[in-house]
Structures are given as structure tokens and as C-alpha cells.
Coordinates of C-alpha atoms in Angstrom, one line a residue:
M1 CA 0.0 0.0 0.0
L2 CA 2.9 2.4 0.7
S3 CA 3.9 2.1 -3.0
Y4 CA 0.5 3.2 -4.2
R5 CA 0.1 6.7 -5.6
H6 CA -3.4 7.8 -6.6
A7 CA -1.8 10.5 -8.9
F8 CA -1.3 7.8 -11.6
H9 CA -5.1 7.3 -11.8
A10 CA -6.4 10.8 -10.9
G11 CA -9.5 11.8 -12.8
N12 CA -10.2 8.4 -14.4
H13 CA -13.6 6.8 -14.8
A14 CA -13.5 5.4 -11.2
D15 CA -12.9 8.9 -9.8
V16 CA -15.7 10.3 -11.8
L17 CA -18.2 7.8 -10.4
K18 CA -16.8 8.1 -6.8
H19 CA -16.7 11.9 -6.7
L20 CA -20.1 12.3 -8.4
V21 CA -21.6 10.4 -5.5
L22 CA -19.4 12.0 -2.9
V23 CA -20.7 15.4 -3.9
Q24 CA -24.3 14.2 -3.8
L25 CA -23.8 12.9 -0.3
T26 CA -22.1 16.1 1.1
R27 CA -24.8 18.3 -0.5
Y28 CA -27.5 16.2 1.1
L29 CA -25.9 16.4 4.6
G30 CA -25.5 20.1 4.2
R31 CA -29.3 20.6 3.8
K32 CA -29.7 20.5 7.6
D33 CA -28.2 23.3 9.7
S34 CA -26.5 21.0 12.2
A35 CA -22.8 20.2 11.6
F36 CA -21.4 17.0 10.3
W37 CA -18.0 15.4 9.8
Y38 CA -16.4 14.0 6.7
V39 CA -13.8 11.3 7.3
D40 CA -11.5 10.1 4.4
T41 CA -9.6 7.0 5.4
H42 CA -7.3 7.0 2.3
A43 CA -7.1 10.7 1.4
G44 CA -4.2 10.8 -1.0
A45 CA -2.6 14.2 -1.8
G46 CA -5.9 16.0 -2.1
A47 CA -5.3 17.5 -5.6
Y48 CA -3.3 16.4 -8.6
A49 CA -1.6 18.1 -11.5
L50 CA -2.8 16.4 -14.7
D51 CA -0.2 17.9 -17.1
S52 CA 2.9 16.7 -15.3
G53 CA 4.3 14.1 -13.0
H54 CA 2.5 10.8 -12.2
A55 CA -0.9 11.7 -13.7
A56 CA 0.7 12.6 -17.1
K57 CA 2.4 9.2 -17.4
L58 CA -0.7 7.1 -17.8
A59 CA -3.1 10.1 -18.5
E60 CA -6.1 8.0 -17.4
Y61 CA -8.0 11.3 -16.9
R62 CA -8.4 11.5 -20.7
D63 CA -10.9 8.6 -20.6
G64 CA -12.5 9.9 -17.4
I65 CA -13.0 13.6 -16.6
G66 CA -11.5 14.5 -19.9
R67 CA -14.5 13.0 -21.8
L68 CA -16.9 15.2 -19.8
W69 CA -14.9 18.4 -19.8
G70 CA -16.6 21.2 -21.7
R71 CA -19.8 19.3 -22.4
P72 CA -23.0 21.3 -21.7
D73 CA -25.4 18.5 -22.2
L74 CA -25.0 16.6 -18.9
P75 CA -27.5 15.8 -16.2
S76 CA -27.6 18.4 -13.3
A77 CA -25.8 16.1 -10.8
L78 CA -22.9 15.7 -13.3
Q79 CA -22.9 19.4 -14.0
D80 CA -22.6 20.1 -10.2
Y81 CA -19.6 17.8 -9.9
L82 CA -18.0 19.1 -13.1
G83 CA -18.5 22.7 -11.8
L84 CA -16.3 21.9 -8.8
V85 CA -13.6 20.6 -11.1
R86 CA -13.9 23.7 -13.2
A87 CA -13.5 25.9 -10.1
A88 CA -10.1 24.2 -9.6
N89 CA -9.2 25.2 -13.2
P90 CA -10.2 28.9 -13.4
D91 CA -8.4 29.4 -16.7
G92 CA -10.7 26.9 -18.4
R93 CA -8.0 24.4 -19.1
L94 CA -8.1 21.0 -17.4
K95 CA -4.8 20.9 -15.6
I96 CA -5.7 20.2 -11.9
Y97 CA -8.0 17.4 -10.6
P98 CA -9.3 17.9 -7.1
G99 CA -9.3 14.7 -5.1
S100 CA -12.0 13.7 -2.6
P101 CA -10.7 15.9 0.2
S102 CA -10.8 19.0 -2.0
L103 CA -14.3 18.2 -3.4
A104 CA -15.6 17.6 0.1
M105 CA -14.1 20.8 1.4
A106 CA -15.6 22.8 -1.5
T107 CA -19.1 21.5 -0.6
M108 CA -19.0 21.8 3.2
R109 CA -19.9 24.7 5.6
T110 CA -17.9 26.5 8.2
Q111 CA -19.5 24.4 11.0
D112 CA -18.5 21.1 9.4
R113 CA -15.2 19.3 10.1
L114 CA -13.0 17.1 7.9
R115 CA -10.6 14.3 9.0
F116 CA -8.1 13.0 6.5
F117 CA -5.8 10.0 6.9
E118 CA -3.0 9.0 4.5
L119 CA -0.1 6.5 4.9
H120 CA 2.2 7.5 2.1
S121 CA 4.8 9.8 3.5
R122 CA 5.0 12.1 0.4
D123 CA 1.3 12.3 -0.2
V124 CA 0.6 13.2 3.4
V125 CA 3.0 16.1 3.1
R126 CA 1.2 17.4 0.0
L127 CA -2.1 16.9 1.7
R128 CA -1.0 19.0 4.7
D129 CA 0.2 21.7 2.3
N130 CA -3.0 21.7 0.4
F131 CA -5.1 22.3 3.6
A132 CA -2.6 24.3 5.6
A133 CA -4.8 27.4 5.5
C134 CA -8.0 25.7 6.7
G135 CA -7.2 25.8 10.4
K136 CA -8.9 23.5 12.9
R137 CA -11.7 22.6 10.5
V138 CA -9.3 20.1 8.9
L139 CA -7.2 17.5 10.6
V140 CA -4.6 15.6 8.6
E141 CA -2.9 12.6 10.1
E142 CA -0.3 10.2 8.7
G143 CA -1.6 6.8 9.6
D144 CA -3.9 3.9 8.9
G145 CA -7.4 5.2 8.2
F146 CA -8.9 1.8 9.0
A147 CA -7.5 1.9 12.6
A148 CA -8.4 5.6 13.0
L149 CA -12.1 4.9 12.6
K150 CA -12.2 3.2 16.0
A151 CA -11.3 6.4 17.8
L152 CA -13.4 8.7 15.6
L153 CA -16.8 7.0 15.7
P154 CA -19.3 8.1 16.8
P155 CA -18.4 11.7 16.0
P156 CA -19.5 14.5 18.4
P157 CA -22.2 15.9 16.1
R158 CA -23.7 12.4 15.5
R159 CA -23.7 13.1 11.8
A160 CA -20.9 11.9 9.5
L161 CA -20.0 10.7 6.0
V162 CA -17.1 8.2 5.9
L163 CA -15.3 7.5 2.6
I164 CA -13.3 4.2 2.6
D165 CA -11.2 4.1 -0.5
P166 CA -8.2 1.8 -0.1
P167 CA -5.9 0.9 -3.1
Y168 CA -6.7 -2.9 -2.9
E169 CA -3.1 -3.6 -3.9
E170 CA -2.9 -5.9 -0.9
R171 CA -5.4 -8.8 -0.9
R172 CA -6.1 -8.3 2.8
D173 CA -7.8 -4.9 1.9
Y174 CA -10.9 -6.9 0.8
D175 CA -11.2 -8.4 4.2
R176 CA -10.4 -5.2 6.0
V177 CA -13.1 -3.2 4.3
V178 CA -15.8 -5.7 5.3
H179 CA -14.4 -5.9 8.9
S180 CA -14.1 -2.1 9.1
L181 CA -17.7 -1.5 7.9
R182 CA -19.0 -4.1 10.3
E183 CA -17.2 -2.4 13.2
C184 CA -18.3 1.1 12.1
L185 CA -21.9 0.0 12.1
S186 CA -21.6 -1.4 15.6
R187 CA -20.2 1.9 16.8
F188 CA -22.2 4.4 14.7
P189 CA -25.1 2.7 12.9
G190 CA -26.6 6.0 11.7
G191 CA -23.6 7.2 9.7
I192 CA -23.4 7.3 5.9
Y193 CA -20.6 5.1 4.6
L194 CA -19.3 5.3 1.1
L195 CA -17.1 2.4 0.0
W196 CA -15.3 2.3 -3.4
Y197 CA -14.0 -0.9 -4.9
P198 CA -12.5 -1.9 -8.2
Q199 CA -14.0 -4.3 -10.8
L200 CA -11.2 -6.8 -11.5
T201 CA -11.1 -10.4 -12.6
R202 CA -9.4 -11.5 -9.3
L203 CA -11.6 -13.6 -7.0
E204 CA -11.4 -11.3 -4.1
A205 CA -12.9 -8.5 -6.2
H206 CA -15.7 -10.7 -7.5
H207 CA -16.6 -12.0 -4.0
L208 CA -16.6 -8.5 -2.3
P209 CA -20.1 -7.2 -3.4
P210 CA -22.0 -10.3 -2.0
R211 CA -20.1 -9.9 1.3
L212 CA -21.1 -6.3 1.5
K213 CA -24.8 -7.1 1.1
H214 CA -24.6 -9.3 4.1
L215 CA -23.4 -6.6 6.5
P216 CA -25.9 -5.6 9.3
A217 CA -27.2 -2.6 7.5
N218 CA -30.9 -1.9 7.0
R219 CA -30.4 0.4 4.0
W220 CA -27.8 0.2 1.3
L221 CA -27.3 1.2 -2.4
Q222 CA -24.8 -0.3 -4.8
V223 CA -23.9 1.2 -8.1
T224 CA -21.3 0.0 -10.6
L225 CA -19.9 1.4 -13.8
R226 CA -18.2 -0.9 -16.3
V227 CA -16.3 1.0 -19.1
R228 CA -15.1 -2.0 -21.1
T229 CA -15.1 -5.7 -21.5
P230 CA -12.8 -7.4 -19.1
A231 CA -9.4 -8.1 -20.8
S232 CA -8.8 -11.7 -22.0
D233 CA -5.6 -11.8 -20.0
G234 CA -7.4 -10.7 -16.8
F235 CA -5.2 -7.6 -16.5
G236 CA -6.4 -4.2 -15.5
M237 CA -9.5 -2.6 -14.0
H238 CA -12.6 -2.7 -16.3
G239 CA -14.9 -0.8 -14.0
S240 CA -15.6 0.1 -10.4
G241 CA -18.4 0.1 -7.8
L242 CA -19.7 2.0 -4.8
F243 CA -21.5 0.6 -1.8
V244 CA -23.4 3.2 0.1
I245 CA -24.8 2.4 3.6
N246 CA -27.6 4.6 4.8
P247 CA -27.9 6.4 1.4
P248 CA -30.1 9.5 1.1
W249 CA -33.5 8.8 -0.3
T250 CA -32.7 11.1 -3.3
L251 CA -29.6 9.2 -4.4
E252 CA -31.1 6.3 -6.3
A253 CA -33.2 8.6 -8.6
T254 CA -30.2 10.8 -9.2
L255 CA -28.2 7.8 -10.3
Q256 CA -31.0 6.4 -12.5
A257 CA -30.7 9.7 -14.4
V258 CA -26.9 9.9 -14.5
M259 CA -25.6 6.4 -15.1
P260 CA -26.9 6.0 -18.7
C261 CA -25.0 9.2 -19.5
L262 CA -21.8 8.0 -17.9
V263 CA -22.0 4.7 -19.9
E264 CA -22.5 6.7 -23.1
R265 CA -19.7 9.2 -22.4
L266 CA -17.1 6.9 -20.7
G267 CA -17.8 3.6 -22.3
Q268 CA -14.8 2.3 -24.3
D269 CA -16.5 -0.7 -26.0
A270 CA -19.7 -2.7 -26.3
G271 CA -19.0 -4.2 -22.8
A272 CA -19.7 -0.9 -21.1
G273 CA -22.7 -0.8 -18.8
Y274 CA -23.9 -0.1 -15.2
T275 CA -25.9 -1.8 -12.4
L276 CA -27.9 -0.1 -9.7
E277 CA -29.3 -2.0 -6.7
S278 CA -30.7 -1.0 -3.3
Q279 CA -32.3 -2.4 -0.2
D280 CA -34.4 -0.8 2.5
S281 CA -35.4 -3.4 5.0
A282 CA -37.0 -0.7 7.2
R283 CA -39.8 -0.1 4.7

């Protein structure tokens, strides 16, 4: 995990899906006057230069945010997310991609608090630099975000959004996300939890979604975006998914309107598609 740098993948199709939903969740929580916390367990550097360094090597953003850039014919939720990316590029040229910490910060109020965790020694320095002017609203810690959740939950305002977004380079991450969510639900069952996972041909990735559906959560929503047919050699990520526990009631309808557009804009071959499932056992 310490070798992983999200900069290589900044702004790709997985980021588009993840950050679109993230913005919807923070906007929803912001509808009430009371404060809430945003916790990011694998925060990365917070923002990424797309025209140089790691991001320029693979240029994955070209098949992600790059395919949406400058398009006026997008659903309102996509326009909202895209507007935040535009705000990070005031000259109108796509050169900076704001990561999840930056997008969350841009949508939260002065009474809200942000807690970021990152293990990579270089990325955590950049993360601190990016939020140095934010004062006590933002806490940046170099450490294991999985372990940190134990001390943070439940948060003082009893309202929180937790993003769990590990690299999944280590096979144990698949077990850790299930264990972590189970523990989070025992400590703070009313929180909103947003888990990102990759669509890969490896067994652990294939088995993860069914395991998530068996967590002790009354309400959940799962959305996946597949951008291409899985490679015949089994190499690479062909899509990604999000598992949201305690989703806002508005989210499913929003995704029903947005996902066909994402398949059309980001799909790379005939294998592109999406799935959207939900459960509300309290109904």
C-alpha cells in the first residue's frame, strides 16, 4: 500500500463515479443546519496536476473527466460535480484534478469538520500543504485510516460521512473493508458510509459485493460502472463500484438519471454498462 500513488489514476472513470456520488452525499448532509463530519480513510494528496508528474504518465483522466470536460449536455448532478472541477481550473484548461478531500471541502460549511488519513509519506506532506490554510476545520494525520475509525466514531455531532477508498493492492484490503464497515456499524449505525471498490477479474474483487450485502445494514445502495469488456488476459480494471450504507433517499433517482449518460460518455467498447441495486429493509 505504501507504494500506491493515486496520482497515476487521478480523474479516471472510477474517480468520476466516486466523486459524483461523494458530492451528492455532502450536498445532502448540508441541507440540515447541524454540523457533520467528513472522514476520508485513504485521502491521497488532495489534488493532482494532470499535465505533469505521475498523472501525465498514464493520462487516465483523458478517458474519465476528460470526456466530460466542456460538455454542456449533462444531467444536473454531473454538472454540479463538473462545476467543482472547473473551479479548480479557473483558466478553463483541465490541468488540476481535485481529489475527494478537495471536493468535500468545497461543498461543506464552516461548522463542518474534515478528518483526513494517509499512509504515504510524500502524499501526506502534500495533503497537509493543500489544507494548511484551513485551520482547525481540517485534521490531517499520517496513519492507517482503518485503525483511525475506531477512535473517531461516533463523532461528536452524531452526523458523518465516511469514505473508505483503499488501493486494494494488498489482498487483505478486501477483508479489511468488510471488517471495518461491520465495526463502524456497531459503533455508529446511523452514519453514511461510502465504500469504493474496483472491478477486477481476481476472485477477491468478485466476491466482495455479495459480502457487503450481508453486512448488518438496513439500507444500502450499490452502483457499478463498467467501461469496457474485461481483458482476456485478466489484466487491469474494467470498472468500479460504490457501496453506500444509509444512502439519502434522493440518491437512487439521481443515479438512474446519470448512469446511462456515464456509460455513453465513458464507455470504451460494447461491454460498457452499469448496475444499480438498493435495499431498504426498514420499509
